[in-house]
Amino acid sequence: MSDLGKIDRAFFERHIAPNLGADRDDVALGPTHGVDFGVLDIGGRALVTATDPVSILPALGLERAARFALDLILADVAVSGVAPSHLSICFTLPEGLTDDEFATIWETIHAECADLGVSIVTGHTARYGDVSHPWVGAATAMGVGDHDEIVRPDGACPGDRLLLTNGPAVESVGLLSTLYGDQLELPSDVLADAQERLEEVFAVRDALTAAAAGPVRAMHDVTEGGLAGALNEMADGAGVRFEIDRDAVPMRPGVREVCDALAYDPWAATSCGSLVIAVDPDGVDDVRGALEDRNTPVAEIGRVEAAGDEGGAVFVDGDRLEHPAVDPSWAAYAELATRAADDADS
């Protein structure tokens, strides 16, 4: 198993996949490596559901931290093409979080849910000792739709074209530059650009916009393992070959500079808010246009081909792209946090 981050595929297939409790006929899609949601059949309708930790980073400002946490939770349903409609949320709060602070978090989540049409149906809230930010609970998002509406991350077909919103590392760069900007020896304008990337970490509305504009064959959010991880999970799951043009991959302002300063590959770093979308060629212009109407940066970065002898795989300018063994932003976060703590103590 990985030391940090999600469990690896070998552990999943050996220990998780064979041990999933009761075998029920209403489970249309159970836990699948590389797929972030499950599907239940309820009277012929599809209930799409996904569970994630709740991560609140107070240093972002409580309202922005709450919006960020909520979007991460709802996005795993939204990438199915089915709009999230219900939320169950559990908060295990640190002792030091005040009532007023939690009220701000909760009211922000309520307002965003109301805007998205999501109803909070149940949950649990309490304070506990030895709890610390950012991990302060967990939540399950749900959405109801038709089975044939569902977009899976492993649905790419030969001939499809590949779109990417935003670009690599926008989340990790936005977070690290905002939380630890004083630890980065970068010009003020570059730092400001990097911090603006934090406004691009919201994927729910983009995912639903793309699915509605379609036809979209597959969609995956660029989370742990970054763009390289997302591309490999999609290609491997579908058993196809992705051909990627490196020069076509957009790099948002400030991203390259922060990644260089922290010595990590932006393609391997988490980028919540970015989506890889496999689109039928006839739908590419419609999907791009719909996203651009939302002022979302989007680029066509490659195509899907039939797999060769190597099976599902990703090639960038003809060279094989492997799935990262670990997301490098974890180590960068730890290093910057240690530096900040040392400065505070000195």
XYZ file of C-alpha atoms in Angstrom:
346
model
C 0.000 0.000 0.000
C 1.135 3.563 -0.663
C 2.647 5.355 2.336
C 0.631 8.491 1.554
C -2.457 9.034 -0.562
C -4.829 6.520 -2.077
C -4.178 2.804 -1.847
C -2.520 1.330 -4.906
C -4.220 -0.930 -7.434
C -2.502 -4.111 -6.233
C -3.784 -3.652 -2.674
C -7.244 -2.736 -3.975
C -7.528 -5.828 -6.144
C -6.143 -8.176 -3.498
C -7.890 -6.949 -0.360
C -10.724 -4.562 -1.244
C -12.408 -5.810 -4.409
C -12.989 -9.403 -3.162
C -14.438 -8.220 0.163
C -17.403 -5.937 -0.448
C -20.005 -7.252 1.947
C -23.285 -8.665 0.693
C -23.694 -9.389 -3.007
C -26.808 -7.414 -3.972
C -28.530 -7.240 -7.334
C -29.215 -3.514 -6.996
C -25.505 -2.608 -7.138
C -25.034 -1.607 -10.763
C -21.450 -0.416 -10.218
C -19.454 -1.189 -7.104
C -15.963 -0.071 -6.090
C -13.748 0.007 -9.190
C -10.144 1.160 -9.266
C -9.905 4.498 -11.068
C -13.675 5.134 -10.837
C -14.636 7.575 -8.090
C -18.346 6.765 -7.836
C -20.685 3.814 -7.459
C -24.162 3.265 -8.898
C -27.278 1.688 -7.413
C -30.344 0.668 -9.397
C -33.450 1.964 -7.604
C -36.589 0.953 -9.464
C -34.898 1.385 -12.829
C -33.302 4.725 -11.940
C -29.607 5.221 -11.255
C -28.441 6.510 -7.887
C -24.848 7.708 -8.305
C -22.959 8.020 -5.028
C -19.435 8.903 -3.901
C -17.725 9.352 -0.530
C -14.786 11.602 0.295
C -13.045 13.144 3.302
C -13.977 16.663 4.338
C -10.895 18.871 4.191
C -11.097 22.365 5.711
C -8.069 24.653 5.490
C -8.839 27.719 7.657
C -5.831 29.629 6.289
C -7.714 29.970 2.987
C -10.485 31.861 4.778
C -13.385 29.863 6.119
C -15.821 30.623 3.306
C -13.391 29.742 0.538
C -12.193 26.679 2.474
C -15.785 25.453 2.813
C -16.544 25.969 -0.894
C -13.357 24.138 -1.829
C -14.173 21.213 0.477
C -17.704 20.908 -0.860
C -16.703 20.992 -4.523
C -14.206 18.174 -3.961
C -17.003 16.063 -2.483
C -19.645 16.798 -5.118
C -17.265 16.556 -8.088
C -16.997 12.761 -7.895
C -20.724 12.526 -8.657
C -20.738 15.393 -11.153
C -18.094 13.727 -13.356
C -20.628 10.928 -13.936
C -22.720 13.472 -15.841
C -25.497 13.139 -13.246
C -26.054 16.265 -11.169
C -25.471 15.807 -7.431
C -28.774 16.239 -5.617
C -28.299 15.010 -2.038
C -25.546 15.155 0.568
C -24.836 13.302 3.802
C -22.039 14.962 5.775
C -20.177 14.160 8.984
C -18.022 16.689 10.839
C -15.467 15.594 13.443
C -14.396 19.045 14.574
C -11.235 20.127 16.389
C -11.774 21.372 19.923
C -10.420 24.797 19.005
C -12.924 25.519 16.232
C -15.414 28.032 17.645
C -19.177 27.965 17.196
C -19.016 31.126 15.068
C -16.334 29.623 12.831
C -18.299 26.431 12.288
C -21.453 28.443 11.631
C -19.588 30.217 8.801
C -18.464 26.881 7.341
C -21.947 25.373 7.563
C -23.763 28.395 6.169
C -21.334 28.559 3.231
C -21.921 24.884 2.460
C -25.677 25.447 2.694
C -25.562 28.405 0.279
C -23.474 26.545 -2.292
C -25.647 23.424 -2.012
C -28.781 25.528 -2.470
C -27.301 27.128 -5.603
C -26.451 23.686 -7.028
C -29.798 22.141 -6.132
C -28.282 19.826 -3.518
C -30.229 18.983 -0.347
C -28.417 17.995 2.858
C -30.382 14.993 4.139
C -28.451 13.672 7.128
C -25.153 13.917 8.964
C -23.279 14.039 12.249
C -21.494 16.946 13.932
C -19.372 16.838 17.094
C -16.067 18.002 18.546
C -13.393 15.476 19.481
C -9.966 15.584 21.065
C -6.856 14.961 18.967
C -8.614 16.092 15.766
C -6.780 18.656 13.649
C -7.230 20.435 10.338
C -7.546 19.772 7.496
C -9.233 16.360 7.879
C -12.413 17.078 9.826
C -14.926 14.510 8.624
C -16.357 12.734 5.597
C -19.342 13.079 3.300
C -21.360 11.110 0.776
C -22.795 12.844 -2.279
C -25.636 11.386 -4.325
C -27.345 12.112 -7.613
C -30.319 10.510 -9.338
C -30.539 10.030 -13.093
C -30.952 7.561 -15.917
C -28.478 4.721 -16.289
C -27.783 5.660 -19.915
C -26.866 9.219 -18.837
C -23.876 8.045 -16.804
C -20.406 8.998 -18.048
C -17.651 6.734 -16.725
C -13.929 7.549 -16.621
C -13.209 4.253 -18.403
C -15.511 4.844 -21.379
C -13.088 6.330 -23.937
C -13.289 4.821 -27.443
C -10.860 4.868 -30.388
C -11.481 7.995 -32.420
C -12.459 10.146 -29.444
C -10.683 13.446 -28.922
C -9.280 14.453 -25.536
C -9.996 17.803 -23.920
C -8.420 19.234 -20.770
C -9.840 22.067 -18.688
C -7.547 24.468 -16.833
C -4.347 22.404 -16.897
C -1.862 20.582 -14.689
C -1.235 21.398 -11.026
C -3.632 24.348 -10.665
C -4.864 23.050 -7.309
C -1.502 22.242 -5.748
C 0.057 25.473 -7.000
C -2.923 27.563 -5.903
C -2.950 26.021 -2.441
C 0.786 26.054 -1.798
C 1.295 29.595 -3.041
C -1.646 30.851 -0.968
C -0.769 28.974 2.224
C 3.005 29.411 2.034
C 3.660 32.279 -0.344
C 6.210 33.787 2.032
C 8.268 30.595 1.711
C 8.528 30.903 -2.073
C 11.245 33.148 -3.462
C 9.274 34.310 -6.473
C 8.488 37.746 -7.925
C 5.295 39.240 -6.531
C 3.513 39.171 -9.894
C 4.304 35.481 -10.392
C 3.125 34.708 -6.883
C -0.098 36.609 -7.507
C -0.695 34.612 -10.693
C -0.114 31.359 -8.808
C -2.514 32.335 -6.039
C -5.224 33.115 -8.600
C -5.190 29.448 -9.616
C -7.122 28.687 -6.446
C -10.201 30.106 -8.176
C -9.929 27.324 -10.785
C -10.313 24.356 -8.425
C -14.098 24.087 -8.803
C -15.115 21.311 -11.194
C -18.798 20.543 -10.504
C -20.372 23.059 -12.867
C -17.781 22.396 -15.589
C -18.410 18.643 -15.446
C -22.174 19.055 -15.747
C -21.761 21.616 -18.542
C -19.524 19.285 -20.554
C -21.816 16.278 -20.081
C -24.870 18.261 -21.169
C -23.100 19.579 -24.287
C -21.699 16.132 -25.290
C -21.631 13.454 -26.476
C -19.004 12.836 -23.779
C -17.654 9.268 -23.657
C -15.499 9.538 -20.517
C -14.586 12.132 -17.905
C -12.154 12.162 -14.984
C -11.092 14.847 -12.531
C -7.367 15.430 -12.204
C -6.793 14.655 -8.543
C -4.058 12.655 -6.808
C -1.304 11.723 -9.257
C -2.154 14.706 -11.416
C -2.660 14.751 -15.160
C -0.332 11.772 -15.664
C -2.366 9.746 -13.187
C -5.747 10.714 -14.635
C -4.701 9.943 -18.215
C -3.309 6.546 -17.235
C -6.378 5.598 -15.191
C -8.668 6.475 -18.086
C -6.615 4.705 -20.753
C -6.000 1.635 -18.613
C -9.652 1.360 -17.604
C -10.867 1.602 -21.198
C -8.102 -0.592 -22.646
C -7.113 2.056 -25.201
C -4.092 4.146 -26.152
C -3.999 7.884 -25.494
C -1.792 9.941 -27.802
C -1.018 13.289 -26.173
C 0.601 16.371 -27.705
C 2.692 17.948 -24.923
C 2.679 21.392 -26.528
C -1.131 21.366 -26.584
C -1.407 20.936 -22.800
C -2.147 24.363 -21.296
C -0.041 25.665 -18.410
C -1.817 28.338 -16.410
C 0.078 31.447 -15.253
C 2.285 30.863 -12.233
C 2.125 27.071 -12.389
C 5.466 26.365 -14.029
C 7.322 28.823 -11.795
C 5.972 27.386 -8.525
C 6.587 23.810 -9.645
C 10.148 24.693 -10.638
C 10.721 26.449 -7.313
C 9.556 23.341 -5.457
C 11.270 20.926 -7.865
C 8.257 18.834 -8.807
C 6.614 17.788 -12.064
C 3.330 19.649 -12.609
C 1.957 16.690 -14.586
C 2.210 14.477 -11.472
C 0.627 16.897 -8.984
C -3.020 17.035 -7.955
C -5.131 19.517 -9.881
C -8.708 19.410 -8.593
C -10.796 21.589 -10.861
C -9.152 20.234 -14.018
C -11.043 17.648 -16.067
C -9.891 15.218 -18.765
C -12.804 14.664 -21.140
C -12.991 12.112 -23.970
C -15.461 13.405 -26.546
C -16.962 11.962 -29.697
C -15.427 13.974 -32.570
C -18.846 15.318 -33.539
C -19.251 16.878 -30.095
C -15.853 18.520 -29.598
C -16.862 21.993 -30.779
C -20.048 21.930 -28.705
C -18.251 20.875 -25.518
C -15.459 23.393 -26.005
C -17.925 26.142 -26.734
C -20.054 25.384 -23.679
C -17.021 25.431 -21.390
C -15.635 28.590 -22.967
C -19.014 30.248 -22.407
C -18.333 29.645 -18.687
C -14.888 31.265 -19.124
C -13.269 27.915 -18.389
C -9.902 27.429 -20.133
C -10.088 24.289 -22.291
C -7.745 22.763 -24.866
C -7.714 19.734 -27.117
C -4.637 17.769 -26.059
C -4.801 14.483 -27.954
C -6.777 11.561 -29.273
C -7.803 8.016 -28.413
C -6.533 5.084 -30.460
C -6.904 1.325 -30.284
C -4.481 -0.258 -27.838
C -1.359 -1.941 -29.106
C 0.503 -4.842 -27.544
C 1.103 -2.738 -24.409
C -2.631 -2.605 -23.614
C -4.164 0.537 -22.153
C -1.395 3.139 -22.118
C -0.565 6.818 -22.522
C 2.026 8.208 -24.931
C 3.195 11.822 -24.989
C 4.912 12.837 -28.227
C 5.569 9.142 -28.792
C 7.071 8.390 -25.358
C 5.298 6.242 -22.760
C 3.909 8.201 -19.800
C 3.761 6.182 -16.581
C 1.415 6.664 -13.657
C 3.286 8.558 -10.898
C 4.259 6.396 -7.933
C 3.415 9.244 -5.556
C 1.958 12.734 -5.846
C 4.911 15.122 -5.317
C 2.758 17.878 -3.886
C 2.463 15.887 -0.628
C 6.189 16.238 0.020
C 6.185 19.881 -1.085
C 3.346 20.640 1.333
C 5.203 18.952 4.195
C 8.430 20.795 3.409
C 6.742 24.194 3.265
C 4.788 23.532 6.462
C 8.025 22.607 8.255
C 9.752 25.746 6.988
C 6.837 27.912 8.150
C 6.819 26.271 11.573
C 10.580 26.768 11.939
C 10.220 30.450 11.009
C 7.431 30.885 13.545
C 9.579 29.355 16.296
C 12.673 31.416 15.498
